[in-house]
Short mmCIF file of C-alpha atoms in Angstrom, two decimals:
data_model
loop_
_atom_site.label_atom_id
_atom_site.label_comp_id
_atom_site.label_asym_id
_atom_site.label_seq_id
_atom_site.Cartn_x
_atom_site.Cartn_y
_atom_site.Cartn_z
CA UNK A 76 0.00 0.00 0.00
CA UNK A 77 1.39 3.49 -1.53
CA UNK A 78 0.47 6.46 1.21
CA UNK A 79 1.11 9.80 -0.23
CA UNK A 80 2.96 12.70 1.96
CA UNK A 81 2.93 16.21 0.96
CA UNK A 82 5.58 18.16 3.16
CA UNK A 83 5.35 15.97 5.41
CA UNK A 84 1.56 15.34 5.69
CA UNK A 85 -0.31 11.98 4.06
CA UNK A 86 -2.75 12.48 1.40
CA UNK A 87 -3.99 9.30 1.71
CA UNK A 88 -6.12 7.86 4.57
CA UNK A 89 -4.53 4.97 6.95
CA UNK A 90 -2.57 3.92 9.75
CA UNK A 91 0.99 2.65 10.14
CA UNK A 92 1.80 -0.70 10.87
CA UNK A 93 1.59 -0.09 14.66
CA UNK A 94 -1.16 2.48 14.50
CA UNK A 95 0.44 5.47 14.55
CA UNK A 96 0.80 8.27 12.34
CA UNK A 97 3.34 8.50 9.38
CA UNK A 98 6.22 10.67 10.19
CA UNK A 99 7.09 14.05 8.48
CA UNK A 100 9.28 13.25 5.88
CA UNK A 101 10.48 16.79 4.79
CA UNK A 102 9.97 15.93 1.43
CA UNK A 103 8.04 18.46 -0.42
CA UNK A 104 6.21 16.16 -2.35
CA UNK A 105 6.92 11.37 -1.71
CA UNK A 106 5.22 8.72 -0.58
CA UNK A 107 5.86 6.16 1.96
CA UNK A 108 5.33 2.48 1.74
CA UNK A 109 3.21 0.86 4.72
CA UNK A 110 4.93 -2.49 4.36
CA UNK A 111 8.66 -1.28 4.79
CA UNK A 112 8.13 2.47 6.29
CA UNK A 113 10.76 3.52 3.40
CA UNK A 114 9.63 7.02 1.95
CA UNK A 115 10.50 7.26 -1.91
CA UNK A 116 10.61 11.23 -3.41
CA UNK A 117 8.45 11.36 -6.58
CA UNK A 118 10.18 12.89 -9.48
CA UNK A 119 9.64 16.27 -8.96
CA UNK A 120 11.96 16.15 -6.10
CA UNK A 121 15.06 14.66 -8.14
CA UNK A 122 14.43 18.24 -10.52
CA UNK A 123 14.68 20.45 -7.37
CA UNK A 124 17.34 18.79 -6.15
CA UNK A 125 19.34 18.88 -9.28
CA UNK A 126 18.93 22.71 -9.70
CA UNK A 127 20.04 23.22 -5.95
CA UNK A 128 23.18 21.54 -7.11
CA UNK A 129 23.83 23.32 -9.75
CA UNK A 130 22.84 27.13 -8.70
CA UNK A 131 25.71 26.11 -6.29
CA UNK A 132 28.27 25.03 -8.82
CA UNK A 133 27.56 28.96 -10.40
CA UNK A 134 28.01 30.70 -7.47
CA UNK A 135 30.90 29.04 -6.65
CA UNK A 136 32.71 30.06 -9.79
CA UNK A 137 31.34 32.70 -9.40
CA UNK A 138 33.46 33.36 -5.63
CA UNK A 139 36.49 31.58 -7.67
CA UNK A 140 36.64 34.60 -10.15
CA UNK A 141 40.69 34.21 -10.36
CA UNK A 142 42.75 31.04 -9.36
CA UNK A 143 46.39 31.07 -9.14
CA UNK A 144 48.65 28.11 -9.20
CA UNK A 145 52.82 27.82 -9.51
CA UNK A 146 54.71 24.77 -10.52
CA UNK A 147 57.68 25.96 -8.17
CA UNK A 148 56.86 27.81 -4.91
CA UNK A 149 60.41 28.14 -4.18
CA UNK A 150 62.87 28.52 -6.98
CA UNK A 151 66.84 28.32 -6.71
CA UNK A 152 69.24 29.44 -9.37
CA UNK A 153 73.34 30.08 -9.62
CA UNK A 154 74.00 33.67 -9.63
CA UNK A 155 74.11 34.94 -13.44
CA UNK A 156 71.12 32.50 -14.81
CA UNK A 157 68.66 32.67 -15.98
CA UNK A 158 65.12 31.78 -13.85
CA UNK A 159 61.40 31.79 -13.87
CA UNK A 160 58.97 32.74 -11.24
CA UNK A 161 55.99 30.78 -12.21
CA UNK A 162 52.32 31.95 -11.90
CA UNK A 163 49.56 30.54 -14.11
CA UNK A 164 46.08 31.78 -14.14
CA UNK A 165 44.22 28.30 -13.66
CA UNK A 166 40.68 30.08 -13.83
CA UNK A 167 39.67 33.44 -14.31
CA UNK A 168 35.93 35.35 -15.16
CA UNK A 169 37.57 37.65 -17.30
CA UNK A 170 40.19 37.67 -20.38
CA UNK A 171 42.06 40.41 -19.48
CA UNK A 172 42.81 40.29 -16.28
CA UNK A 173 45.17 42.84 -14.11
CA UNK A 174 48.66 41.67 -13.62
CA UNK A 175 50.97 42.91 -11.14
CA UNK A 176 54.41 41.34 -9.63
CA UNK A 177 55.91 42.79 -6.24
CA UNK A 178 58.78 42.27 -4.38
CA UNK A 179 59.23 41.83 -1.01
CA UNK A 180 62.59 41.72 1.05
CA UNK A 181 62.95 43.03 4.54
CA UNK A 182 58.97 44.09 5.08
CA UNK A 183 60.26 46.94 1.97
CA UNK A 184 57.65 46.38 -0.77
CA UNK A 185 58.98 47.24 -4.51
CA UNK A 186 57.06 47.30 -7.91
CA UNK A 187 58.16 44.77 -10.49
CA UNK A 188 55.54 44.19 -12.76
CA UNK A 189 52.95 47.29 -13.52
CA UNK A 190 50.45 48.39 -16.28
CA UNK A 191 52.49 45.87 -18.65
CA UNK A 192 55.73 47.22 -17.55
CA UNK A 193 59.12 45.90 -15.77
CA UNK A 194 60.10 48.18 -13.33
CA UNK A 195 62.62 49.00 -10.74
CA UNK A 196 65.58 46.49 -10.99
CA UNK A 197 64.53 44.62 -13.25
CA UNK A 198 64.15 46.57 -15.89
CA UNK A 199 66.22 45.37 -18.96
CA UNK A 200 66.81 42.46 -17.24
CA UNK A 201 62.99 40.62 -17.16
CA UNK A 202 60.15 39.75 -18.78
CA UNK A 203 56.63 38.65 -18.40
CA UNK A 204 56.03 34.67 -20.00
CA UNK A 205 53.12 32.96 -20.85
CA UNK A 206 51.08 36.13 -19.60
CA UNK A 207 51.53 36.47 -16.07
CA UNK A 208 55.03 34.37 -15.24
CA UNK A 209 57.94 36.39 -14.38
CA UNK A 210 61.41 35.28 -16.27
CA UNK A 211 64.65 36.96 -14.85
CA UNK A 212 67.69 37.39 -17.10
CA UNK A 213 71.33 37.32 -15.71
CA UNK A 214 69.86 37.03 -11.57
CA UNK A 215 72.19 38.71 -9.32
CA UNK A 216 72.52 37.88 -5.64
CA UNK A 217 70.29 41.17 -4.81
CA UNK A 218 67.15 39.43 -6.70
CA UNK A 219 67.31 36.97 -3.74
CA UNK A 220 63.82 37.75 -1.85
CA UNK A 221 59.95 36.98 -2.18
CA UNK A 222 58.13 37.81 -5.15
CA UNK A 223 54.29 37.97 -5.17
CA UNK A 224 51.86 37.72 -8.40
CA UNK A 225 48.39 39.92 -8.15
CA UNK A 226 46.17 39.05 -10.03
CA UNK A 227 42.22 41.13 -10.33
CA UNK A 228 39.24 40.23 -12.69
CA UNK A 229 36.30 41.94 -12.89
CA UNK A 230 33.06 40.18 -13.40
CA UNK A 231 29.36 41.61 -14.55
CA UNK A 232 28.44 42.80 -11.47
CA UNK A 233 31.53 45.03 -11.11
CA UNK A 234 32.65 43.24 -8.21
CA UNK A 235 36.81 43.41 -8.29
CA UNK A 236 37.90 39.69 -7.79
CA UNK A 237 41.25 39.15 -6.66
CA UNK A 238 43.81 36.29 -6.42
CA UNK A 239 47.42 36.07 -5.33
CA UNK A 240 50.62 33.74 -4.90
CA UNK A 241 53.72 34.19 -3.17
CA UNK A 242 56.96 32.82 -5.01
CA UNK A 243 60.53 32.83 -2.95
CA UNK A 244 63.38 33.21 -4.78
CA UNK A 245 67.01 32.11 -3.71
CA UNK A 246 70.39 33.10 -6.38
CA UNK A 247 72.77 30.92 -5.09
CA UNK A 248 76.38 32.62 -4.92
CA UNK A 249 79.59 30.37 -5.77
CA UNK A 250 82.19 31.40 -2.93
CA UNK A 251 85.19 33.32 -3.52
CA UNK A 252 88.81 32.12 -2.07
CA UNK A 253 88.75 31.56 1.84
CA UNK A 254 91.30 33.13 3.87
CA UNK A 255 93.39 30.09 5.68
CA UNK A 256 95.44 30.91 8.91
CA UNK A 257 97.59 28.18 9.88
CA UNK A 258 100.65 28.28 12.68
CA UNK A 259 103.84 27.82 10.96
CA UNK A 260 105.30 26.39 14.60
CA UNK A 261 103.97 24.77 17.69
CA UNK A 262 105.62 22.65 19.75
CA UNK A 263 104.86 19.54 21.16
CA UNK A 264 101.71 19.67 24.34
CA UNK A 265 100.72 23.18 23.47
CA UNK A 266 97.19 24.30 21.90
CA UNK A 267 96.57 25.36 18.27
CA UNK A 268 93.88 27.02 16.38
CA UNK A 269 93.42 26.50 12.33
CA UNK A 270 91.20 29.20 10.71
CA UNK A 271 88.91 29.45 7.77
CA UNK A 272 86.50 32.03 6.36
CA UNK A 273 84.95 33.50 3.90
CA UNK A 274 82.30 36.02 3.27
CA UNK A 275 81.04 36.13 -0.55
CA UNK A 276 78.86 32.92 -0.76
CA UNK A 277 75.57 32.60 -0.18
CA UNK A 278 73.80 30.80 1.50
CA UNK A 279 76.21 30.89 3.25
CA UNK A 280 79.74 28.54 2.97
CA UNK A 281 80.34 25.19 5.26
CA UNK A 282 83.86 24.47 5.63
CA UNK A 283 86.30 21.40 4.85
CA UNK A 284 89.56 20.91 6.19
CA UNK A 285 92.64 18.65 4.68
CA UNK A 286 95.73 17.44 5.43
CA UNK A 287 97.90 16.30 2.62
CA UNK A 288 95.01 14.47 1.04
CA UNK A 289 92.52 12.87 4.31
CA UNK A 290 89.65 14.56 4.96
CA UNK A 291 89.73 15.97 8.50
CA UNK A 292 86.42 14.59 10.70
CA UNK A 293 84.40 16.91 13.26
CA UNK A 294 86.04 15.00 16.17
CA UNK A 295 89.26 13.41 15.97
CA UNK A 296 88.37 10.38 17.26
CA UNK A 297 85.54 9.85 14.94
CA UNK A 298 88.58 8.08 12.33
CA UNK A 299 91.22 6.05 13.41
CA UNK A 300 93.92 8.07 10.86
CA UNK A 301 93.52 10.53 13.32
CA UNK A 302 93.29 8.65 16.85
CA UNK A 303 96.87 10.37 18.25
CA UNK A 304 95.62 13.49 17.85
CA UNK A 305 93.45 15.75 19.55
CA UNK A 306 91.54 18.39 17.56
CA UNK A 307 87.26 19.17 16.61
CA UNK A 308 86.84 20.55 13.41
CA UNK A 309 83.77 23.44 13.35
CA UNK A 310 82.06 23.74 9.95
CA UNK A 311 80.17 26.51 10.62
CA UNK A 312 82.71 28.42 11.60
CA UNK A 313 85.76 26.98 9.43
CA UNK A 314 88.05 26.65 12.69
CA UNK A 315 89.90 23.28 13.79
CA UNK A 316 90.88 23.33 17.49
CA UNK A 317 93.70 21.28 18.83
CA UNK A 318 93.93 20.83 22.70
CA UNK A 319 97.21 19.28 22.43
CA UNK A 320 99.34 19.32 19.64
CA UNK A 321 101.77 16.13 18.67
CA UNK A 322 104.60 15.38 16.56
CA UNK A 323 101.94 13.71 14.49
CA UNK A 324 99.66 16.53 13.34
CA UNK A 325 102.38 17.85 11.85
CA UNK A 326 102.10 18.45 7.97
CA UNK A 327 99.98 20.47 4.89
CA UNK A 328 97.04 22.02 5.89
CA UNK A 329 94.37 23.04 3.43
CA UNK A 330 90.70 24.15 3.47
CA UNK A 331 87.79 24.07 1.36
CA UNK A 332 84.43 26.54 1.16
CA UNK A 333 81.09 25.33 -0.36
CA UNK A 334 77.55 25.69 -0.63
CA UNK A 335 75.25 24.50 -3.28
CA UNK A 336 76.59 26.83 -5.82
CA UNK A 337 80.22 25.79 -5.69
CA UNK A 338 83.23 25.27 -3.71
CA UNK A 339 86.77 27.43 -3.16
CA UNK A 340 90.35 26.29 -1.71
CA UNK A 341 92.73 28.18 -0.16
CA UNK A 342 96.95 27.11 -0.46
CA UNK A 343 98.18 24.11 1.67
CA UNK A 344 100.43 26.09 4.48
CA UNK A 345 102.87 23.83 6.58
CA UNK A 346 102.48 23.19 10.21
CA UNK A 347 105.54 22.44 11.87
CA UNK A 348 105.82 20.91 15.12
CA UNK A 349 108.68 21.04 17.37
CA UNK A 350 110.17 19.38 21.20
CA UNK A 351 110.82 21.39 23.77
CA UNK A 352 114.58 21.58 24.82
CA UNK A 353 113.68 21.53 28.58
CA UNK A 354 117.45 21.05 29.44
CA UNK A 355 118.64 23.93 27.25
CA UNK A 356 116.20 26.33 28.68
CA UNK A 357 116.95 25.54 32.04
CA UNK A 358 120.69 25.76 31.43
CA UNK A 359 119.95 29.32 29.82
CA UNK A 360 117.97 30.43 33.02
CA UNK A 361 121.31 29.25 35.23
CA UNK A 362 123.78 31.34 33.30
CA UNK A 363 121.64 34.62 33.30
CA UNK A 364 121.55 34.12 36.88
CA UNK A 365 125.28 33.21 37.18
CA UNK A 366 125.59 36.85 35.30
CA UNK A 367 123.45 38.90 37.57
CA UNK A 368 125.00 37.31 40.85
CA UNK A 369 128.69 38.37 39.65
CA UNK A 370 127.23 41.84 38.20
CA UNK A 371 126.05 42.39 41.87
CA UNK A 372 129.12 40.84 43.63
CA UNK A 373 131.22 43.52 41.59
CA UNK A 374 129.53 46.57 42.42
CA UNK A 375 129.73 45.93 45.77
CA UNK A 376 133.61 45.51 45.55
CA UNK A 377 133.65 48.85 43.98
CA UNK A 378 131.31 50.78 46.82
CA UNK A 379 133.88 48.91 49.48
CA UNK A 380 136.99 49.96 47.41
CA UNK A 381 135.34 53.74 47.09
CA UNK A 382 135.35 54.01 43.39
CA UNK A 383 131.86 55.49 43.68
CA UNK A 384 133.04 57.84 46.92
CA UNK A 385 132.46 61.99 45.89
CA UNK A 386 135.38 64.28 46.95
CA UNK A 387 133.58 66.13 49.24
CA UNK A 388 134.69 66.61 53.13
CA UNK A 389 132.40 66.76 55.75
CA UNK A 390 131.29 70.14 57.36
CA UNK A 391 133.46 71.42 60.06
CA UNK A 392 137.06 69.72 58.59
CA UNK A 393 140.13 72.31 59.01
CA UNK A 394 142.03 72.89 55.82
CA UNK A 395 146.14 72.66 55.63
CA UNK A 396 146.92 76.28 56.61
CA UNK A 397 147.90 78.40 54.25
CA UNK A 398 150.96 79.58 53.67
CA UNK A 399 151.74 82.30 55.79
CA UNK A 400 152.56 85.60 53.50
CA UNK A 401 152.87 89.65 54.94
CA UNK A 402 152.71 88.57 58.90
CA UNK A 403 149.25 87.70 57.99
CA UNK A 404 147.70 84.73 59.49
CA UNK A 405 144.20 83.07 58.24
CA UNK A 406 142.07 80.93 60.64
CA UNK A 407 138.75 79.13 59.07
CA UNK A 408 135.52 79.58 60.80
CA UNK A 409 132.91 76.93 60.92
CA UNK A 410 131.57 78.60 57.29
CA UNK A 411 134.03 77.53 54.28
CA UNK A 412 135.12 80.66 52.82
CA UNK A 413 135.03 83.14 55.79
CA UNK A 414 138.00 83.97 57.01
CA UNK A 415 139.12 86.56 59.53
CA UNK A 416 142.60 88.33 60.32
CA UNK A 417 144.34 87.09 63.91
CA UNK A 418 146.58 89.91 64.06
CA UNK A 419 147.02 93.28 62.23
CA UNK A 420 149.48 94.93 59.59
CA UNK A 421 152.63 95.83 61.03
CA UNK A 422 153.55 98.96 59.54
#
């Protein structure tokens, strides 16, 4: 038996198997059966249905008015090559869209891309490809940054719709010659510093160190050519620190800087390592102070001896009297140079 439901009411007279009344389907317009309590829409539901999907669909594209997509969110390229930023307009309400390209490096926001234009840095050097890609000619370390494609399409209703993509570009910089600092002389139990730098790569350079041809490890005991010695290797940083050096780190020392867009070596420099002459040192300290001991023995001969004595008197000495001339005779008072007469002229 068919019973007939109009939102959610039956046409049709009758019970339900247990009595009680059919339930509201919702349906706008069904039936229900009485043997199985299923409810079946009538046609006329499937059409509603259908257009509900479908107004959907349109007003979805409708939201979607631009769609952006890139094959390569995060391009790398040597320094002097040649690389595209890639935006593609997968979907768009209009076909002539606005396109604009912007770069951004250090929250400072440039024009690239503007009213059909290359601007700025680029200029001469870029082009727009396949209508809204960027391709950069010759890229120089200061295109390194984030780029961003804008793209604005205006549908019927004059409603601006807007899409954009954010593309980060890295030019990878080959670096230059590192500066190597190696002792020429250590000797034997005493500390020693190897250094290595340079400042042109980017990103920026790890660091390699060699001697003769064995590749140095981050920790001397990490290979057993290298067991006697005592150093850690720092490849940030480019510096190899030995604690203690032996007779056996001596040799040619060379370094190596690289990144992804190439390496650089510095010269092989010679470190020397030499023993301590423990007895010779000791023997020097004895004779320097053999020296000062006999240096101070003879000066105080010579005080003793009065070499160093003035020819002063003290106060109060008489002088040998004078010799006695007209009657006249000279006595010295306490006062050097005062004299008096003792008796007068005799006429």
């Amino acid at each position: 038996m068919r019973v007939w439901l109009s939102r959610g009411s039956a046409r049709g007279a009758g019970r339900g198997l247990r009595g009680g009344a059919f339930p509201r389907t919702g349906l706008s317009d069904g039936w229900v059966s009485t043997l199985s309590g299923r409810v079946f829409p009538s046609p006329g539901a499937h059409k509603m249905a259908a257009s509900g999907f479908l107004l959907l669909l349109l007003q979805g594209c409708s939201v979607l008015a631009v769609k952006l997509i890139t094959d390569n969110p995060n391009p790398e390229v040597n320094e002097y090559q040649r690389v595209k930023l890639s935006c593609i307009i997968q979907h768009t309400s209009t076909n002539e869209p606005r396109i604009e390209w912007k770069k951004i490096k250090n929250s400072d926001v440039s024009i690239v891309y503007l009213d059909n234009t290359i601007q700025g840095d680029l200029k001469n050097r870029a082009e727009i490809e396949s209508h809204s890609s960027l391709v950069i000619f010759n890229a120089s370390r200061a295109d390194t940054g984030n780029y961003r494609c804008e793209v604005a399409a205006m549908n019927d209703d004059d409603n601006n719709k807007f899409s954009e993509i954010n593309i980060n570009l890295t030019v990878k910089v080959k670096p230059v010659t590192p500066k190597c600092q190696v002792p020429k002389s250590v000797p034997v139990g005493k500390s020693a510093v190897l250094h290595c730098q340079e400042s042109e790569g980017y990103p920026k350079s790890v660091y390699s160190w060699f001697r003769y041809s064995d590749s140095l490890p981050a920790d001397s005991k990490d290979n057993p050519k290298f067991l006697n010695s005592s150093f850690k290797l720092n490849a940030n940083t480019g510096t190899v620190v030995f604690s203690v050096v032996n007779k056996g780190d001596m040799g040619q020392y060379y370094c190596i800087a690289s990144n992804g867009a190439g390496s650089a070596q510095c010269d092989a420099q010679l470190l020397e390592v030499y023993d301590l002459n423990i007895g010779g040192i000791v023997g020097g300290i004895l004779v320097v102070v053999v020296v000062l001991v006999l240096i101070t023995v003879g000066i105080c001969c010579a005080y003793r001896k009065g070499y160093f004595a003035g020819n002063s008197r003290p106060n109060g000495q008489s002088y040998k009297n004078a010799t006695k001339t007209d009657g006249v005779n000279y006595l010295r008072t306490s006062d050097e140079g005062d004299f008096r007469h003792k008796s007068s002229f005799v006429i």
